mmCIF file with all atom_site columns, C-alpha atoms in Angstrom:
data_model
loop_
_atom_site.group_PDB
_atom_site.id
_atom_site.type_symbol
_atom_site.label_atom_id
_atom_site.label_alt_id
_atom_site.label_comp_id
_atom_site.label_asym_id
_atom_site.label_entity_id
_atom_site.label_seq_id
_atom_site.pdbx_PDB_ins_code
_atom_site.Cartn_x
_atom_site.Cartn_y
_atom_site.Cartn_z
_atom_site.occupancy
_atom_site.B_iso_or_equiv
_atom_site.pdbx_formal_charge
_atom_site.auth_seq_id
_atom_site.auth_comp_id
_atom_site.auth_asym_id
_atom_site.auth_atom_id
_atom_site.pdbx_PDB_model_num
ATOM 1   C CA . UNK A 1 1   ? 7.594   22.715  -20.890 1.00 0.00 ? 1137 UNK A CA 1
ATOM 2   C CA . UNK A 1 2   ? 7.461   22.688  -16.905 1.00 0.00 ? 1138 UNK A CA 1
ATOM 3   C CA . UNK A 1 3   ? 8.571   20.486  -14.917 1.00 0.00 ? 1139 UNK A CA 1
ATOM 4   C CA . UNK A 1 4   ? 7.281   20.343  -11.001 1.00 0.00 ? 1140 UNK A CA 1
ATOM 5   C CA . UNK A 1 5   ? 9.569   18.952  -8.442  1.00 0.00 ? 1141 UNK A CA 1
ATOM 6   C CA . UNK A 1 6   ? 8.188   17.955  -5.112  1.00 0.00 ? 1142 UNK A CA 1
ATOM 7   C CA . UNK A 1 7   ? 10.084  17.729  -1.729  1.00 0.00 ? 1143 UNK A CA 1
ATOM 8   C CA . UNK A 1 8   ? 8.347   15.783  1.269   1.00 0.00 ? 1144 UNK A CA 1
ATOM 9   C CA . UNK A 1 9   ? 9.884   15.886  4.800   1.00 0.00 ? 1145 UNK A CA 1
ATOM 10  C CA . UNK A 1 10  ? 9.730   12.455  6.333   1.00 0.00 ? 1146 UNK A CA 1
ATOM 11  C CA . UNK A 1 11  ? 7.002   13.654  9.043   1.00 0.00 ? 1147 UNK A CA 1
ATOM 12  C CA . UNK A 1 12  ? 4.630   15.295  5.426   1.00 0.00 ? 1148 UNK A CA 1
ATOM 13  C CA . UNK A 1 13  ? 4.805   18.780  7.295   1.00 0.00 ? 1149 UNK A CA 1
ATOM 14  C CA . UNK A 1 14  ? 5.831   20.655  4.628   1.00 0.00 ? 1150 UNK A CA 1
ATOM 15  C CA . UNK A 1 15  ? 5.228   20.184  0.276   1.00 0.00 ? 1151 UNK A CA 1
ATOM 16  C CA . UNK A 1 16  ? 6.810   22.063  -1.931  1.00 0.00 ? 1152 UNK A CA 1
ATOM 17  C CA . UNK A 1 17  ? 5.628   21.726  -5.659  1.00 0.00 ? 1153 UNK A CA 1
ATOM 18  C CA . UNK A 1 18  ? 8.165   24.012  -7.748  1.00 0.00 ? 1154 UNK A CA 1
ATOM 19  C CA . UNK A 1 19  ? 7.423   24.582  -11.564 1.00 0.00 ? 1155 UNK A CA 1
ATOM 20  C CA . UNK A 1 20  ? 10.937  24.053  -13.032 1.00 0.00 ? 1156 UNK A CA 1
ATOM 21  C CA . UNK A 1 21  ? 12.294  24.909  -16.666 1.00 0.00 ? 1157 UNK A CA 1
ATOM 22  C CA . UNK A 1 22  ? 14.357  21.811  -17.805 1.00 0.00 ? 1158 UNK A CA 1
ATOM 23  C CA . UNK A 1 23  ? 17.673  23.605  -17.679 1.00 0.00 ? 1159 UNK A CA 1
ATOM 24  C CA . UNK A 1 24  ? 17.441  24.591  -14.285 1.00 0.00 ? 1160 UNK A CA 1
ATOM 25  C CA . UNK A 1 25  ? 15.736  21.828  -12.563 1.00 0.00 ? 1161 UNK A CA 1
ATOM 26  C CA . UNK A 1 26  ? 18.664  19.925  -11.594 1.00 0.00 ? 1162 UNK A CA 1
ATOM 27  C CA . UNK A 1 27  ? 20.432  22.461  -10.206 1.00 0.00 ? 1163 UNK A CA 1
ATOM 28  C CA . UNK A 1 28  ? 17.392  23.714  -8.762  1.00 0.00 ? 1164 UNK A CA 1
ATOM 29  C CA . UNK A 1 29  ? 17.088  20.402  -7.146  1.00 0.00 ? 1165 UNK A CA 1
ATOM 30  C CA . UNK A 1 30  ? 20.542  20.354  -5.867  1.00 0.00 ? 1166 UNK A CA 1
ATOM 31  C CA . UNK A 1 31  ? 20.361  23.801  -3.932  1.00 0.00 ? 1167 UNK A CA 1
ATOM 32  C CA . UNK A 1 32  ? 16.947  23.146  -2.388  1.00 0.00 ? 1168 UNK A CA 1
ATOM 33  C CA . UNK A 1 33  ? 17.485  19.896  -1.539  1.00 0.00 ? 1169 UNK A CA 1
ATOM 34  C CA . UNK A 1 34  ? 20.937  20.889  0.195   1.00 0.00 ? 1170 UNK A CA 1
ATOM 35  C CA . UNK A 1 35  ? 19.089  24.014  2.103   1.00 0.00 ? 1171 UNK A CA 1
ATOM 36  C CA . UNK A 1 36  ? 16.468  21.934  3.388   1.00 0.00 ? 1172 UNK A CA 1
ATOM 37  C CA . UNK A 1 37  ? 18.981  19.089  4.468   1.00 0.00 ? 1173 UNK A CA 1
ATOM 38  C CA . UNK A 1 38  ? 17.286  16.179  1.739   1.00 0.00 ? 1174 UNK A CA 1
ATOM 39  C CA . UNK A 1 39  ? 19.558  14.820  -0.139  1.00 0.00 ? 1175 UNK A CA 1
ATOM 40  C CA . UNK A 1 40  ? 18.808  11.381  -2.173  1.00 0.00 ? 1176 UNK A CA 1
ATOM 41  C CA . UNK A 1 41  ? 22.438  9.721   -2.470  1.00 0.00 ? 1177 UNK A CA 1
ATOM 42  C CA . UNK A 1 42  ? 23.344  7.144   -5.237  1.00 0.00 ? 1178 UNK A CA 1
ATOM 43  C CA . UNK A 1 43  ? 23.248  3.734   -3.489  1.00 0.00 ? 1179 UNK A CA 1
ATOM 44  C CA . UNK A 1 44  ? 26.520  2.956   -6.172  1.00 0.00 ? 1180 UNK A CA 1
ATOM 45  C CA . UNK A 1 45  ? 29.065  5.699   -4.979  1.00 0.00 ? 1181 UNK A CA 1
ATOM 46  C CA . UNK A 1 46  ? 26.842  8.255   -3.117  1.00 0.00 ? 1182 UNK A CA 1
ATOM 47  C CA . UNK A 1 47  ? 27.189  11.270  -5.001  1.00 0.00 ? 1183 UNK A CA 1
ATOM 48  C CA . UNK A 1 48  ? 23.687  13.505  -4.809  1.00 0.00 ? 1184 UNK A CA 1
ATOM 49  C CA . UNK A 1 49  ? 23.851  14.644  -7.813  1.00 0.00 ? 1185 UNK A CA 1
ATOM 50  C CA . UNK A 1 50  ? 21.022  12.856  -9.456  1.00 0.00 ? 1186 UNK A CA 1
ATOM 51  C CA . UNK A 1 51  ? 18.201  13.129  -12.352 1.00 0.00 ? 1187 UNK A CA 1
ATOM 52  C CA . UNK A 1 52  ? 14.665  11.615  -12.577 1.00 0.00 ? 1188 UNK A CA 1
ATOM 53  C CA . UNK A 1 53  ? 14.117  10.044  -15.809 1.00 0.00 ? 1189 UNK A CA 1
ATOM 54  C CA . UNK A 1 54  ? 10.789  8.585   -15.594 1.00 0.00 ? 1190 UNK A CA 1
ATOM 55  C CA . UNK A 1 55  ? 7.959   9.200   -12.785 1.00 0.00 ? 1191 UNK A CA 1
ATOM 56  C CA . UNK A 1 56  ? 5.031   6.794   -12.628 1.00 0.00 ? 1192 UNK A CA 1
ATOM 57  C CA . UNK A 1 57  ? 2.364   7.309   -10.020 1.00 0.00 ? 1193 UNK A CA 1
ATOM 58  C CA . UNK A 1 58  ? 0.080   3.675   -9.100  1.00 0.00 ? 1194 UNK A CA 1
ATOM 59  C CA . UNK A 1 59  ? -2.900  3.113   -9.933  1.00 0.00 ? 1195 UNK A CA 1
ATOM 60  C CA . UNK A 1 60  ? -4.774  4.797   -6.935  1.00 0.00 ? 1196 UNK A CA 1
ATOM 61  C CA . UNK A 1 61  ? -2.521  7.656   -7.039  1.00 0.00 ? 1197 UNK A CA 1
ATOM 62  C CA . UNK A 1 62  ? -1.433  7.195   -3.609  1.00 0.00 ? 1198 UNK A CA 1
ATOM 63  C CA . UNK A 1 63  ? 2.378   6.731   -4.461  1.00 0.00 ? 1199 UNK A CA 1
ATOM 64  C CA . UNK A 1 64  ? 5.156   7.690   -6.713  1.00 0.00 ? 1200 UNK A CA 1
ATOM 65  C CA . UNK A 1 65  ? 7.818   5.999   -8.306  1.00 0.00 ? 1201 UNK A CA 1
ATOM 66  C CA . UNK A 1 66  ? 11.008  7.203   -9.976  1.00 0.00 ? 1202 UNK A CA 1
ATOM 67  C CA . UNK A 1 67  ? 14.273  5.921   -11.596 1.00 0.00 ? 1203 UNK A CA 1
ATOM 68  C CA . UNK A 1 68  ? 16.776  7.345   -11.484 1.00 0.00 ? 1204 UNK A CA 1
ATOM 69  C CA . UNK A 1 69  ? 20.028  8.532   -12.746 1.00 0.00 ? 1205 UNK A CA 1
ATOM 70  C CA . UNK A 1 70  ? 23.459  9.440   -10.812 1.00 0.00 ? 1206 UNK A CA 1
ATOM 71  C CA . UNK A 1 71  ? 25.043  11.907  -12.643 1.00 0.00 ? 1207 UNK A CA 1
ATOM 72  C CA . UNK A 1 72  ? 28.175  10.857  -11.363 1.00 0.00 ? 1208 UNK A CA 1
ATOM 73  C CA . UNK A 1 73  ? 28.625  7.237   -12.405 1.00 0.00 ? 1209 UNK A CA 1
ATOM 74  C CA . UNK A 1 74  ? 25.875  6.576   -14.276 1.00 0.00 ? 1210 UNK A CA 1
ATOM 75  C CA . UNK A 1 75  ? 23.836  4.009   -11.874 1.00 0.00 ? 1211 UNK A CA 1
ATOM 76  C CA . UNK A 1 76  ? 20.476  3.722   -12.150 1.00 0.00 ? 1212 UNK A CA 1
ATOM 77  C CA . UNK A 1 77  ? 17.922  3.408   -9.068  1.00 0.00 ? 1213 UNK A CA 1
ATOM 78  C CA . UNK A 1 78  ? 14.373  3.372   -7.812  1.00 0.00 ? 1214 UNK A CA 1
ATOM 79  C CA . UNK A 1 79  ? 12.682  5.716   -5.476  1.00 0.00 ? 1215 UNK A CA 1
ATOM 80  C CA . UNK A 1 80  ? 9.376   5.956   -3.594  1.00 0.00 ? 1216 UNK A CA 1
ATOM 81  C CA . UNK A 1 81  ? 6.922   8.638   -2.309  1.00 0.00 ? 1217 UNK A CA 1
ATOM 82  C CA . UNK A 1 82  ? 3.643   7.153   -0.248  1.00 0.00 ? 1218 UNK A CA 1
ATOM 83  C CA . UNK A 1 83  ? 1.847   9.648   1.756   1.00 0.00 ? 1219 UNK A CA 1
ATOM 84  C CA . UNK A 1 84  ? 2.239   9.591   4.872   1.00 0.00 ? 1220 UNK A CA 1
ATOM 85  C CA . UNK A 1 85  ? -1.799  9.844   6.148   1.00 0.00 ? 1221 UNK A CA 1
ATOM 86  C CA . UNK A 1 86  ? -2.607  9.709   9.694   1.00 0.00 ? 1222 UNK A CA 1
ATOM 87  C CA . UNK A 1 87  ? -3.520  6.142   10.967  1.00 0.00 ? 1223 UNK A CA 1
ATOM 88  C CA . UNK A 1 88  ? -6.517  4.462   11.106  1.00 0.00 ? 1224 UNK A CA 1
ATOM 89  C CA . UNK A 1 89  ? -7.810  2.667   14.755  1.00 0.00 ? 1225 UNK A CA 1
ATOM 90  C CA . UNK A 1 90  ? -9.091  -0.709  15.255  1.00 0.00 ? 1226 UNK A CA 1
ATOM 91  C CA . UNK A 1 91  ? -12.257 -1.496  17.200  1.00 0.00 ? 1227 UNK A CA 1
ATOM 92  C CA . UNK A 1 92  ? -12.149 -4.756  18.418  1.00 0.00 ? 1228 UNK A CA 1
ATOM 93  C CA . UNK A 1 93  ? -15.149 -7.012  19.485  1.00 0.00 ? 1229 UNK A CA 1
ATOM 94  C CA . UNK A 1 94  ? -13.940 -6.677  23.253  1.00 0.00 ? 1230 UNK A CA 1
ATOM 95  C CA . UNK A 1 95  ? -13.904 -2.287  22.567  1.00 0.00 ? 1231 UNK A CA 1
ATOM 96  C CA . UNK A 1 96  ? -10.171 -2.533  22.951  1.00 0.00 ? 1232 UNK A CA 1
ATOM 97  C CA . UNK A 1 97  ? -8.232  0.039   20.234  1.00 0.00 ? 1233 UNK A CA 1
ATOM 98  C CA . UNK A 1 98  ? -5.389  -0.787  18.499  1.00 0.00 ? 1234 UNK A CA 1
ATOM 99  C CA . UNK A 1 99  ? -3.572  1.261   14.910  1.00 0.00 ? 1235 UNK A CA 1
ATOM 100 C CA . UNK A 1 100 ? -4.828  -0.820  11.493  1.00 0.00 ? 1236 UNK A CA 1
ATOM 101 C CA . UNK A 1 101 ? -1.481  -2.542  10.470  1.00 0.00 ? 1237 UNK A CA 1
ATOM 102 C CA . UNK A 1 102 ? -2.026  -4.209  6.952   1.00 0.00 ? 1238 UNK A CA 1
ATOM 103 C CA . UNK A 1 103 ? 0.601   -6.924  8.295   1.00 0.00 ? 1239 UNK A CA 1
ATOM 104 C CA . UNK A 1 104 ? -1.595  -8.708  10.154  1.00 0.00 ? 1240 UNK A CA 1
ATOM 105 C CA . UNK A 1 105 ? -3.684  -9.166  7.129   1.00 0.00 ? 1241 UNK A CA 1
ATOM 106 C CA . UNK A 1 106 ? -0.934  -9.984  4.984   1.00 0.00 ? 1242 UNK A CA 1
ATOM 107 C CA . UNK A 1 107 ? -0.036  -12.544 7.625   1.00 0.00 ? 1243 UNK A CA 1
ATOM 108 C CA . UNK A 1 108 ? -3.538  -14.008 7.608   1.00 0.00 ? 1244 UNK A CA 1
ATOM 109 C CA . UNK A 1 109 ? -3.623  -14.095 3.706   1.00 0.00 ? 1245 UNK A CA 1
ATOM 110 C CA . UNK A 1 110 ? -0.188  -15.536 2.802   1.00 0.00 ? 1246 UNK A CA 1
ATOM 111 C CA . UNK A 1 111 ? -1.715  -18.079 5.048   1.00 0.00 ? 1247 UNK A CA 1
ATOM 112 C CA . UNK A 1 112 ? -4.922  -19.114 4.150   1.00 0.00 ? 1248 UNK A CA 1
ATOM 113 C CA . UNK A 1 113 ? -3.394  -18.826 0.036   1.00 0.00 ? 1249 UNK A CA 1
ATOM 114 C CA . UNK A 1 114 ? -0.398  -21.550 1.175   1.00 0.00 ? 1250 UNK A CA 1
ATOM 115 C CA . UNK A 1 115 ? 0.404   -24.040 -1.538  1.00 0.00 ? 1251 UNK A CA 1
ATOM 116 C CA . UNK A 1 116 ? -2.796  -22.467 -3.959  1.00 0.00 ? 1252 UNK A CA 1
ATOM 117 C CA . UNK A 1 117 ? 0.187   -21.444 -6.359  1.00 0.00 ? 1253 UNK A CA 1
ATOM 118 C CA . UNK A 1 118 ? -1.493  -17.687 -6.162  1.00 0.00 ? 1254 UNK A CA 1
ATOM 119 C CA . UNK A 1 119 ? 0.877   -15.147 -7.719  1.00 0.00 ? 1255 UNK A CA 1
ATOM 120 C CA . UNK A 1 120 ? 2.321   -12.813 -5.127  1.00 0.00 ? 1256 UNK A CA 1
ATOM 121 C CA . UNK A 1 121 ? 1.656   -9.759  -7.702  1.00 0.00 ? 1257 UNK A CA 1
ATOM 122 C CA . UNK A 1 122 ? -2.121  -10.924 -7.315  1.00 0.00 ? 1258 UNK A CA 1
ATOM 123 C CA . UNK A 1 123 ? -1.528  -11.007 -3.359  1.00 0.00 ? 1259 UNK A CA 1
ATOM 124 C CA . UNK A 1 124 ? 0.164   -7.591  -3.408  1.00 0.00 ? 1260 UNK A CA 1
ATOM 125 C CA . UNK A 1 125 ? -3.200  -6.005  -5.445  1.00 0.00 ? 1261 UNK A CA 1
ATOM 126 C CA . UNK A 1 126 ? -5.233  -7.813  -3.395  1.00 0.00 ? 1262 UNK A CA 1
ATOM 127 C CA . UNK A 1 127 ? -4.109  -6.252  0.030   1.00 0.00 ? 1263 UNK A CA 1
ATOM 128 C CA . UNK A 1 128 ? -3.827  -2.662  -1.542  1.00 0.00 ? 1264 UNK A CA 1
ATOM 129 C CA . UNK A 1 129 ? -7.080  -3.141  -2.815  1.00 0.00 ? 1265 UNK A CA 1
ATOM 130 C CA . UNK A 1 130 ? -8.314  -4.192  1.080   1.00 0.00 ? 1266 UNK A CA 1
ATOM 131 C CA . UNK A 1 131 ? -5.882  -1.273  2.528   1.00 0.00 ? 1267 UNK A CA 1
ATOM 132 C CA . UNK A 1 132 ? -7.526  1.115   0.246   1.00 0.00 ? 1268 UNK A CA 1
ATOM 133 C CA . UNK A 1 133 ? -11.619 0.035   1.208   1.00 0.00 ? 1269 UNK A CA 1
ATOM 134 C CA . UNK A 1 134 ? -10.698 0.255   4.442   1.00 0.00 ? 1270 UNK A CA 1
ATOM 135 C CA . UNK A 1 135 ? -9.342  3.785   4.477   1.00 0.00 ? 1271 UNK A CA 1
ATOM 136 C CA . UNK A 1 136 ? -12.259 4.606   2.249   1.00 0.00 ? 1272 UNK A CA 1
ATOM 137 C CA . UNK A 1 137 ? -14.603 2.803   4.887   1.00 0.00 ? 1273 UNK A CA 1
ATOM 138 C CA . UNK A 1 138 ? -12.552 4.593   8.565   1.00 0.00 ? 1274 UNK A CA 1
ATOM 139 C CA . UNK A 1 139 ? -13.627 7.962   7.103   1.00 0.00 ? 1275 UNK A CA 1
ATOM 140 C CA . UNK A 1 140 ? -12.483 11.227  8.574   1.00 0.00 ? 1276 UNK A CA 1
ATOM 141 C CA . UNK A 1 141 ? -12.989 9.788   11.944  1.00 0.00 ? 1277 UNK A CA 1
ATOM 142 C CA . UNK A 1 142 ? -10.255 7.444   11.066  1.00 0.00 ? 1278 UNK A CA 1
ATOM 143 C CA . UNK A 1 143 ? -11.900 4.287   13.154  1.00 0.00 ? 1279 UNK A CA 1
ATOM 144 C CA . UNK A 1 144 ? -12.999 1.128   11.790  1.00 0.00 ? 1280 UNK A CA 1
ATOM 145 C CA . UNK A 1 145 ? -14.444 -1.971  13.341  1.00 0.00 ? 1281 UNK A CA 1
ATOM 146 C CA . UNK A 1 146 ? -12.327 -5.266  13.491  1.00 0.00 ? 1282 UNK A CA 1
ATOM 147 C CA . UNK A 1 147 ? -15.629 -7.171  11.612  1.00 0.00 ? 1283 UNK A CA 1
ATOM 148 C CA . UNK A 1 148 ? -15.674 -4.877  9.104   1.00 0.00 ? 1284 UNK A CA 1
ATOM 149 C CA . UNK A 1 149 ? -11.876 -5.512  7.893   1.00 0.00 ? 1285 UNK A CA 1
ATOM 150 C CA . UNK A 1 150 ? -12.398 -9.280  8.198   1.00 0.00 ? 1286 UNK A CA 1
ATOM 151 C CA . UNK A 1 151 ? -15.652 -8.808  5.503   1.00 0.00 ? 1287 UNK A CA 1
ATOM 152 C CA . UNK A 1 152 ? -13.990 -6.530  3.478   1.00 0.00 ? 1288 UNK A CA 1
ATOM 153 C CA . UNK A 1 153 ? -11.085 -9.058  3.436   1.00 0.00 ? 1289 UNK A CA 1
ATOM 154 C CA . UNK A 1 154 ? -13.439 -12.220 3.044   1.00 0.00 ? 1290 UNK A CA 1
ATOM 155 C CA . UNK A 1 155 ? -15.064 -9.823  -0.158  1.00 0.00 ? 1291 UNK A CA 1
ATOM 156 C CA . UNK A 1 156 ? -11.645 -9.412  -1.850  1.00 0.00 ? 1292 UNK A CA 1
ATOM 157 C CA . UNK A 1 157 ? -10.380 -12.808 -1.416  1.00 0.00 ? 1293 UNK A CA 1
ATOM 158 C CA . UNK A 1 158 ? -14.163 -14.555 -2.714  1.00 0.00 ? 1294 UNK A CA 1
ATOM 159 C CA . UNK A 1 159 ? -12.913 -12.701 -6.453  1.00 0.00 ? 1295 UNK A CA 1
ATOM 160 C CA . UNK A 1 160 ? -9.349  -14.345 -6.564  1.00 0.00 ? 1296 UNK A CA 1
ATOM 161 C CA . UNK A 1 161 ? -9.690  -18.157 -4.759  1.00 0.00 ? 1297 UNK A CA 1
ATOM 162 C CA . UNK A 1 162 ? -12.502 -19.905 -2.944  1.00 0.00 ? 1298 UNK A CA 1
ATOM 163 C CA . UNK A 1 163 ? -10.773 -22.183 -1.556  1.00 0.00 ? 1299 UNK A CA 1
ATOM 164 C CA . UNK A 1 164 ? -8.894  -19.441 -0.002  1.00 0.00 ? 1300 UNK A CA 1
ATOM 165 C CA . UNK A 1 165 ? -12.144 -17.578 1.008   1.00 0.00 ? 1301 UNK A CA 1
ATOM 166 C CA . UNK A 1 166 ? -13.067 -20.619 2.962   1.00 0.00 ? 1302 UNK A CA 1
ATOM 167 C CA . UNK A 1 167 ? -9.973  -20.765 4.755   1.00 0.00 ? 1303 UNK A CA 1
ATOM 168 C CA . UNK A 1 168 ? -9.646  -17.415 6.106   1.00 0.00 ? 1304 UNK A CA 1
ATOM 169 C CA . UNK A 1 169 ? -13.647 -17.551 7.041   1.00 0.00 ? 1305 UNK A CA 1
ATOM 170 C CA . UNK A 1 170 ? -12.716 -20.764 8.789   1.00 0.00 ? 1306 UNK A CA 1
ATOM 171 C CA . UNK A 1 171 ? -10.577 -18.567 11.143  1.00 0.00 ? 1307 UNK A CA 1
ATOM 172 C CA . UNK A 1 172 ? -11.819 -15.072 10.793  1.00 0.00 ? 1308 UNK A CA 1
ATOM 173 C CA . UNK A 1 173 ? -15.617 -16.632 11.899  1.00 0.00 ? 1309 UNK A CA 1
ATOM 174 C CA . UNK A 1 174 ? -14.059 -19.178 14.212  1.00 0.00 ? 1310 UNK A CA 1
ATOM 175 C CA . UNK A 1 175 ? -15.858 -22.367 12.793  1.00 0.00 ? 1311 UNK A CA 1
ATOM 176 C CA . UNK A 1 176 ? -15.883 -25.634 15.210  1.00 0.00 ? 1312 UNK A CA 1
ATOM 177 C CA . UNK A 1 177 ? -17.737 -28.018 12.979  1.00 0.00 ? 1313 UNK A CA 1
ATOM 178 C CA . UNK A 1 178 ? -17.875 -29.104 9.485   1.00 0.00 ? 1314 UNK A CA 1
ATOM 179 C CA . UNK A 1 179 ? -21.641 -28.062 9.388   1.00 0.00 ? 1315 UNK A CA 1
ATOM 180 C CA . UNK A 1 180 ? -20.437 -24.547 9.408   1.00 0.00 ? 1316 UNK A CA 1
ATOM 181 C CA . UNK A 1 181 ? -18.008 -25.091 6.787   1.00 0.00 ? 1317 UNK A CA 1
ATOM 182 C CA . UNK A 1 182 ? -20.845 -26.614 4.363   1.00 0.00 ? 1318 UNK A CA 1
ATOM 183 C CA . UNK A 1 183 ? -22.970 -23.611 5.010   1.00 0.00 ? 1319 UNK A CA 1
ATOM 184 C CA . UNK A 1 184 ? -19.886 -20.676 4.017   1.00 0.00 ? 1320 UNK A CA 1
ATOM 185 C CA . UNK A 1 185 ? -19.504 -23.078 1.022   1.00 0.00 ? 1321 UNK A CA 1
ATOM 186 C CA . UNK A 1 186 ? -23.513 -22.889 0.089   1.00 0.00 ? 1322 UNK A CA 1
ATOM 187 C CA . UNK A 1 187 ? -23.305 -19.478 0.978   1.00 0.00 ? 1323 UNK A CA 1
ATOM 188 C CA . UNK A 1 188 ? -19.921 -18.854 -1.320  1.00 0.00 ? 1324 UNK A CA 1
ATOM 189 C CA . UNK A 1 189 ? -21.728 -20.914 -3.977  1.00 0.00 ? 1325 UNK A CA 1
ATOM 190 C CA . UNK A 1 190 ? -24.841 -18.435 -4.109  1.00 0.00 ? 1326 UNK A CA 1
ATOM 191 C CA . UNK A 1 191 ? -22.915 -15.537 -4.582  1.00 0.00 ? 1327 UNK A CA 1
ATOM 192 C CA . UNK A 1 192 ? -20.692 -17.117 -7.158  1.00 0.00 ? 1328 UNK A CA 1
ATOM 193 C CA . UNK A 1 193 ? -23.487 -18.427 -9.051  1.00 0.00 ? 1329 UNK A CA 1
ATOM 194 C CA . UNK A 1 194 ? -25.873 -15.152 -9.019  1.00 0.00 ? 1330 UNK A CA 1
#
């Protein structure tokens, strides 16, 4: 069996994926790790000397996750890998730019979803899910437009609350009177029922 151990500088510069026996991996580890000045410390009694025991990628495949074990004093712990991809620009109605932050979604969200009793794991999904289109959407050129993000957010929020949909279209389209609110509702009911 092989065993591939990956080391990521914070800045993603450099990979290396090593093919490992299972004898000399940890060692391995130790002495690359030590060269190249990365060292993962137990956050019990910060010894480095550490083994992976299980490695789980997410669903998308877009980050890692590993327990582990110090070898020291036993501890277990979780780690993360995400790449680190290069960031997406935001075209706003008035042509100003600014970097996509997910926050500001997340902010908008938790806020329209307020006292729906909505699960935060179904929150979570639901703005990796939105982060993911919108990569998908920005394209090489790494640009997207501020409308699109609200619709792709107004999409993914129509298949997990519509009370919540209406909320954050109440905003997101800036409605001033409850004639606009009927029509999103009509319009929320057509798609629901077709």
């Amino acid at each position: 069996k092989a065993y591939i151990v990956c080391f990521l500088y914070i800045n993603n510069d450099l990979l290396d994926s090593i093919p490992l026996e299972k004898s000399k991996s940890l060692h391995y580890n130790k002495a690359l790790s030590k060269n190249r000045g990365l060292i993962m410390r137990c956050p019990n009694c910060s010894c480095d000397n550490d083994k992976v025991i299980e490695s789980r990628s997410n669903q998308h495949g877009t980050s890692i996750r590993r327990r582990r074990e110090c070898l020291n004093c036993g501890y277990r712990f979780t780690s993360y890998e995400k790449i680190e991809e290069k960031r997406i620009t935001v075209i706003k109605k008035d042509k100003r730019e600014e970097f996509f932050d997910i926050n500001k979604i997340k902010r908008g969200i938790v806020s329209c979803t307020d006292k729906l009793n909505i699960d935060d794991e179904v929150i979570k999904q639901l703005l990796e899910n939105i982060e993911i289109n919108i990569r998908q959407q920005a394209g090489s050129k790494r640009e997207i437009h501020s409308s699109q993000i609200g619709e792709e957010t107004l999409k993914q929020l129509s298949t997990i609350n519509t009370v919540a949909y209406v909320r954050f279209a109440s905003v997101y389209r800036a409605f001033d009177d409850l004639k606009q609110f009927i029509q999103e509702i009509e319009r929320l009911n057509k798609k629901v029922s077709s």
